[in-house]
CSV table of C-alpha atoms in Angstrom, one decimal:
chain,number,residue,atom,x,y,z
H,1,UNK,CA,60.0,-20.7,-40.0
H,2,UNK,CA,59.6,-23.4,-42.5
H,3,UNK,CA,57.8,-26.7,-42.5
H,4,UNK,CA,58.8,-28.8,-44.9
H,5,UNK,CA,56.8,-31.9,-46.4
H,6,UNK,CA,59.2,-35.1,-46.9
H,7,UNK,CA,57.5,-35.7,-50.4
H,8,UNK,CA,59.1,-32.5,-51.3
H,9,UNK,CA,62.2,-33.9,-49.7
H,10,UNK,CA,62.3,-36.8,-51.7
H,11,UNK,CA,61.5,-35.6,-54.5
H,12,UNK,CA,64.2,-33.2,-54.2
H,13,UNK,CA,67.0,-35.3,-53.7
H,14,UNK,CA,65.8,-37.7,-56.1
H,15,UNK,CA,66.3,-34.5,-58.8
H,16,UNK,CA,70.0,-33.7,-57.4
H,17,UNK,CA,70.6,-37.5,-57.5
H,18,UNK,CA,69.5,-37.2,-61.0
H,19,UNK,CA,71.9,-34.4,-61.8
H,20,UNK,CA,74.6,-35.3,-60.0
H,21,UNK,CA,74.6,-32.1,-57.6
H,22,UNK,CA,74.2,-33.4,-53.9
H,23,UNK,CA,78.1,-32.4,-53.4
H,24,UNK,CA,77.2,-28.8,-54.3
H,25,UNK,CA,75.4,-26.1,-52.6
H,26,UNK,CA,72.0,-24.7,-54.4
H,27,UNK,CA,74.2,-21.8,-55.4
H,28,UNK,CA,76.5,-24.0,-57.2
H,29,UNK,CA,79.8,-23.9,-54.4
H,30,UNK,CA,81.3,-27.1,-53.8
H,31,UNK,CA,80.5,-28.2,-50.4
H,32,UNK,CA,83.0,-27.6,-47.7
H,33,UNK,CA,85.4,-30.6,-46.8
H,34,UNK,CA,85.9,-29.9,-43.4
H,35,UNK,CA,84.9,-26.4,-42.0
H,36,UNK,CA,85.7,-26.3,-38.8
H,37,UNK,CA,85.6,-22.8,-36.9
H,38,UNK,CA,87.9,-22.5,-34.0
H,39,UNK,CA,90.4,-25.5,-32.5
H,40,UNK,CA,87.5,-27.9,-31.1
H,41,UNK,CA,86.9,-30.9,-33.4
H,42,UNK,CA,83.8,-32.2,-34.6
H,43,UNK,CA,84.8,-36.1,-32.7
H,44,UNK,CA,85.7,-34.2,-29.3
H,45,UNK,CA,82.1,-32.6,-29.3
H,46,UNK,CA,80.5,-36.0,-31.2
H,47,UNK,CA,82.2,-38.3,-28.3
H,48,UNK,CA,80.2,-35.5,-25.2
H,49,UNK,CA,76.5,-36.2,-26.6
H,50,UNK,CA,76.7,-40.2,-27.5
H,51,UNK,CA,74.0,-40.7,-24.5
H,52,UNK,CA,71.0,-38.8,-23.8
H,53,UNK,CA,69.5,-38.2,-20.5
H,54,UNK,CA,66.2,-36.4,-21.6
H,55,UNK,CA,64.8,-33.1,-20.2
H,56,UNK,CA,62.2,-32.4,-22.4
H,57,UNK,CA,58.6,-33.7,-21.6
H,58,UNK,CA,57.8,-35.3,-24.8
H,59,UNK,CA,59.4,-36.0,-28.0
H,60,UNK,CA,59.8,-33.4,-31.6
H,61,UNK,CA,59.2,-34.4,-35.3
H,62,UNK,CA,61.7,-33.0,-37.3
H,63,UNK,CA,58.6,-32.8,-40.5
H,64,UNK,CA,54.9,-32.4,-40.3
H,65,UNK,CA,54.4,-36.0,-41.2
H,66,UNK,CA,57.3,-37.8,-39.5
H,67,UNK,CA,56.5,-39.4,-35.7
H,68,UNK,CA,58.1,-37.7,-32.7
H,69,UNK,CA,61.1,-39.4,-32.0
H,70,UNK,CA,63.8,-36.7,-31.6
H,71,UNK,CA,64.4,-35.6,-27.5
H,72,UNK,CA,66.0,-32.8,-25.9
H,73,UNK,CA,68.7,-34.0,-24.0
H,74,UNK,CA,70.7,-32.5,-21.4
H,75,UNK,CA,74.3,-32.0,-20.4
H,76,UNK,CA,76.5,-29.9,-18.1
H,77,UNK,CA,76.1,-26.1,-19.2
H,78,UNK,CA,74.4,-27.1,-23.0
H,79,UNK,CA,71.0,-29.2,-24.1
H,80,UNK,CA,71.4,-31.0,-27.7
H,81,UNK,CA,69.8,-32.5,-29.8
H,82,UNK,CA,70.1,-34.7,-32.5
H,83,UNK,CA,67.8,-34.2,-35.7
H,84,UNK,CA,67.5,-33.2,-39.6
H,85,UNK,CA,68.4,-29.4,-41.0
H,86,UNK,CA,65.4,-27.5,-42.6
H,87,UNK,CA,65.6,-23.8,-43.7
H,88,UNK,CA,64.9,-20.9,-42.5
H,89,UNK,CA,64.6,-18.2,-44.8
H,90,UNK,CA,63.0,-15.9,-42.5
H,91,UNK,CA,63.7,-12.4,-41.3
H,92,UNK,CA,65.4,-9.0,-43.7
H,93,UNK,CA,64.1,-9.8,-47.5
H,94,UNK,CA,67.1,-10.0,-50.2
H,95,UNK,CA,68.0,-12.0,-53.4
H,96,UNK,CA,68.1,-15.1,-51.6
H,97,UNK,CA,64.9,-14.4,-49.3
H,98,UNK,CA,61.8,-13.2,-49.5
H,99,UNK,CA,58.2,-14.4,-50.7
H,100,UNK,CA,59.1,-15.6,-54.5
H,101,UNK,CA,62.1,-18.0,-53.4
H,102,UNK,CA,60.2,-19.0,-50.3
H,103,UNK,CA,56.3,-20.3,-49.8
H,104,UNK,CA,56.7,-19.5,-46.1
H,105,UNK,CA,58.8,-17.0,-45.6
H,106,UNK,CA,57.8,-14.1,-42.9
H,107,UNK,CA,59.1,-11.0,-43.0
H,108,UNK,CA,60.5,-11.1,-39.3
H,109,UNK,CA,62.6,-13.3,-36.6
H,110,UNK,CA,62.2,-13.8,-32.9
H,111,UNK,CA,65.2,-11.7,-32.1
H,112,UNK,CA,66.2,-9.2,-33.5
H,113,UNK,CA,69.5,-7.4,-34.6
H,114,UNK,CA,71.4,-4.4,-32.5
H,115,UNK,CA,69.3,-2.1,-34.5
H,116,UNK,CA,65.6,-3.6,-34.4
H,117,UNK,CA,65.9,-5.0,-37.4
H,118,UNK,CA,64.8,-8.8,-37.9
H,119,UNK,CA,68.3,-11.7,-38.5
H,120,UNK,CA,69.5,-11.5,-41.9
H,121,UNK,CA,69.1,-15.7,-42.8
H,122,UNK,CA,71.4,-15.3,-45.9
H,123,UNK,CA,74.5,-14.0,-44.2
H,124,UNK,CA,73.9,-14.9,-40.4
H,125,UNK,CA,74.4,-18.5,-38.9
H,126,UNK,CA,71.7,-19.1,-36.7
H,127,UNK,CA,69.3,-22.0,-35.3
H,128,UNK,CA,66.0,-21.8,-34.2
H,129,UNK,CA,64.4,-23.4,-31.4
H,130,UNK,CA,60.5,-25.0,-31.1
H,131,UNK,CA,58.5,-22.2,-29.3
H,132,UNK,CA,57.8,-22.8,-25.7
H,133,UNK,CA,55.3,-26.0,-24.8
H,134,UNK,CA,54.4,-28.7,-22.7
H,135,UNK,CA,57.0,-30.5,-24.3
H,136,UNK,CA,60.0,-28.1,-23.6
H,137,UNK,CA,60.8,-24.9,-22.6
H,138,UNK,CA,64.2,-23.3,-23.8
H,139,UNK,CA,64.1,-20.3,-22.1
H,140,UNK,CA,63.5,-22.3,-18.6
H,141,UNK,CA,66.1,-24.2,-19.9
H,142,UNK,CA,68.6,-21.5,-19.8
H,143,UNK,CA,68.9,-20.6,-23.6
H,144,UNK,CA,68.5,-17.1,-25.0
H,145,UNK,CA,68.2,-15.4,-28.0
H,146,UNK,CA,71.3,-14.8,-29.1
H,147,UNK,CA,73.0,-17.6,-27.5
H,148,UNK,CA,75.8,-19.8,-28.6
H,149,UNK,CA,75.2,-23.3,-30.8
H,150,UNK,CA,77.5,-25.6,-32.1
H,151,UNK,CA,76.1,-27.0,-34.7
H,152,UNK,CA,78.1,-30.4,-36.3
H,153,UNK,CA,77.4,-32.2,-39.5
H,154,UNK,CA,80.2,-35.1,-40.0
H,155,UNK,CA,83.6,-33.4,-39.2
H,156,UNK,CA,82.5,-30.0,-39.5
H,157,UNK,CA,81.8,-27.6,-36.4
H,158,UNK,CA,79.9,-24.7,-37.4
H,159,UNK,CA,78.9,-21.9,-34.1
H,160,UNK,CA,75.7,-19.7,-34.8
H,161,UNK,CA,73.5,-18.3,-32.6
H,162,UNK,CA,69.6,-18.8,-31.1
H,163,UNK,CA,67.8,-16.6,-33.9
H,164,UNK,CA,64.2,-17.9,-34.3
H,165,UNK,CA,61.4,-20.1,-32.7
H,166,UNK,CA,59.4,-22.6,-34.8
H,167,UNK,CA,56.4,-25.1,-34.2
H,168,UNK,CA,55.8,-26.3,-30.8
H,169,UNK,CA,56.0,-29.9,-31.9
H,170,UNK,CA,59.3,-30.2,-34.9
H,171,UNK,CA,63.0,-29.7,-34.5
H,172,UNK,CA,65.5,-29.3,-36.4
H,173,UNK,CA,65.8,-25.8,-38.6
H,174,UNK,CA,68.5,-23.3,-39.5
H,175,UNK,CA,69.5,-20.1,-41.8
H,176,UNK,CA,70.2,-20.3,-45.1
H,177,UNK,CA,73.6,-19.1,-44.3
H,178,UNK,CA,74.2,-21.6,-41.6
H,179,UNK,CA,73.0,-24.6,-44.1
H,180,UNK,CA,75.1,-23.2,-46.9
H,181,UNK,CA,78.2,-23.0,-44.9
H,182,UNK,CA,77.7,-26.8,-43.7
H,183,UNK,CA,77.3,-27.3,-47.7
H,184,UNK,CA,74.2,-28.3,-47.3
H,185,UNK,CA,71.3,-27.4,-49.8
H,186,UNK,CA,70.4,-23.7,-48.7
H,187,UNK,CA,67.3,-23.4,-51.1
H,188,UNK,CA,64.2,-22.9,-48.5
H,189,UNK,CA,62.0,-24.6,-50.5
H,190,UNK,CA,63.7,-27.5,-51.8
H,191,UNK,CA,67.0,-28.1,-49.9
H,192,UNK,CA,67.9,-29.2,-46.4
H,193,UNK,CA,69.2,-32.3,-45.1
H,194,UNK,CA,67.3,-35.6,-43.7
H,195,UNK,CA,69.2,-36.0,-41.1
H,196,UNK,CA,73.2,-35.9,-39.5
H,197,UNK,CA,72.9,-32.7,-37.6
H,198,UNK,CA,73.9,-32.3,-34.5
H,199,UNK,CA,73.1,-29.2,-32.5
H,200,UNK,CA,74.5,-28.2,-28.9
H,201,UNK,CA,72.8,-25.1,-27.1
H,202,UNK,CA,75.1,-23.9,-24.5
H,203,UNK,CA,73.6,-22.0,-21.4
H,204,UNK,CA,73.3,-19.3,-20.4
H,205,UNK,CA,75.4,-18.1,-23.3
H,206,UNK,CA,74.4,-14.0,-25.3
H,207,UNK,CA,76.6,-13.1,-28.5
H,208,UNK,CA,76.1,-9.4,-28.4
H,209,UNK,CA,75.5,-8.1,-31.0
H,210,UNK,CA,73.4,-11.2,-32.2
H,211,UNK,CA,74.7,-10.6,-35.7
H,212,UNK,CA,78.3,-10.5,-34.9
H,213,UNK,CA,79.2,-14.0,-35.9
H,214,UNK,CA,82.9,-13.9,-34.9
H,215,UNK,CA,82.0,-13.2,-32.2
H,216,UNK,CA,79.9,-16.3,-31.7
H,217,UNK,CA,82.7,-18.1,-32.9
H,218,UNK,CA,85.3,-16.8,-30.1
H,219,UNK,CA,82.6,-17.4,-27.5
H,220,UNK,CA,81.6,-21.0,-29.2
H,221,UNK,CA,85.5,-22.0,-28.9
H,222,UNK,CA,85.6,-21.1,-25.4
H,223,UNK,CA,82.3,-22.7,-24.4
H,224,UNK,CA,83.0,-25.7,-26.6
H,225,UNK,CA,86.3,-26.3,-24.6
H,226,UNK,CA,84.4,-26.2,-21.2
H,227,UNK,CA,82.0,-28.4,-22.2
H,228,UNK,CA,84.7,-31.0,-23.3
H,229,UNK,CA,86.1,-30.4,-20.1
H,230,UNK,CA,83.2,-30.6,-17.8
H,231,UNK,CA,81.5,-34.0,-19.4
């Protein structure tokens, strides 16, 4: 779980800015045109969540010093929401996390792998979800560990899966693998993206294993395509 402070944000960008680097990943690949797994199109899924009707009892911040604007909105068989990307470096320690590359980094997820073993952040797409509140309950809500997100930034659909829980009161957080993929800025302390994500939960949804992500990305397709069809 990470909680990052917007002057770190700014001043951040304000350095890529500076060196001309925003259309690169931290680990110097260019960002992705258009990644877009499966057939389902970034616009088809946009066009589903251009109105919210809000379940959740209050509103999220996506940083510690932003207001609480962002809602959890539902639809037939998913919730969305609309928000920034921060990173979560959390879970196995490699090369690209663990406590030297990331102030907060903890040593474990809230679910775990087939084996017992916490996500891997580097090389698994997965989102995490505000721990349970008064302002929302996912698991009430229908979604699991494990489950399916599609999670869009411009024309690019990327699927991962449920993998952590964060603060009860900010939204808006993924791996560094799921970031990375999106070409956005992967580094936990210093990268992320202020806003542009878009990020649709379907329920009642499992990818077993969790860490299989092709297989979140056959399930995503299918699930992505009912959801189409069924708002």
């Amino acid at each position: 779980m990470r909680i990052r402070t917007l002057t770190l944000a700014a001043a951040s960008g304000a350095a890529l800015l500076g060196a001309g680097l925003l259309p690169t990943t931290a680990s110097g690949h260019p960002q992705p045109p258009s990644l877009r797994e499966g057939s389902v199109s970034a616009a088809d899924l946009l066009a589903k969540v251009t109105s919210c009707s809000q379940i959740s009892n209050g509103k999220y911040r996506t940083d510690e010093e932003t207001s609480a604007t962002i809602p959890v909105c539902g639809k037939n068989g998913a919730v969305f929401w609309k928000a920034d990307m921060d990173i979560d470096c959390d879970g196995q320690r490699t090369a690209k996390c663990n406590e030297d590359t990331d102030p907060w980094f903890l040593p474990d997820t809230a679910f775990h792998q087939s084996d017992g073993k916490p996500l891997r952040s580097d090389t698994l797409p997965y989102v995490v979800v505000p721990s349970i509140s008064g302002t929302w309950n996912y698991s009430a809500a229908g979604i699991k560990g494990g489950g399916v997100v599609a999670v869009i930034r411009g024309n690019q659909v990327l699927y991962a899966v449920v993998g952590d829980t964060g603060p009860e009161k900010i939204i808006g957080e993924a791996s560094y693998s799921a970031a990375e993929r999106l070409g956005i800025d992967p580094d936990p302390e210093t990268g992320g993206t202020d806003s542009g994500v878009t990020y649709i939960l379907f329920k009642n949804s499992k990818v077993s294993p969790i860490e299989n992500h092709s297989a979140a990305v056959t399930l995503g397709e299918r699930l992505a395509k009912e959801f189409i069809q069924n708002n």
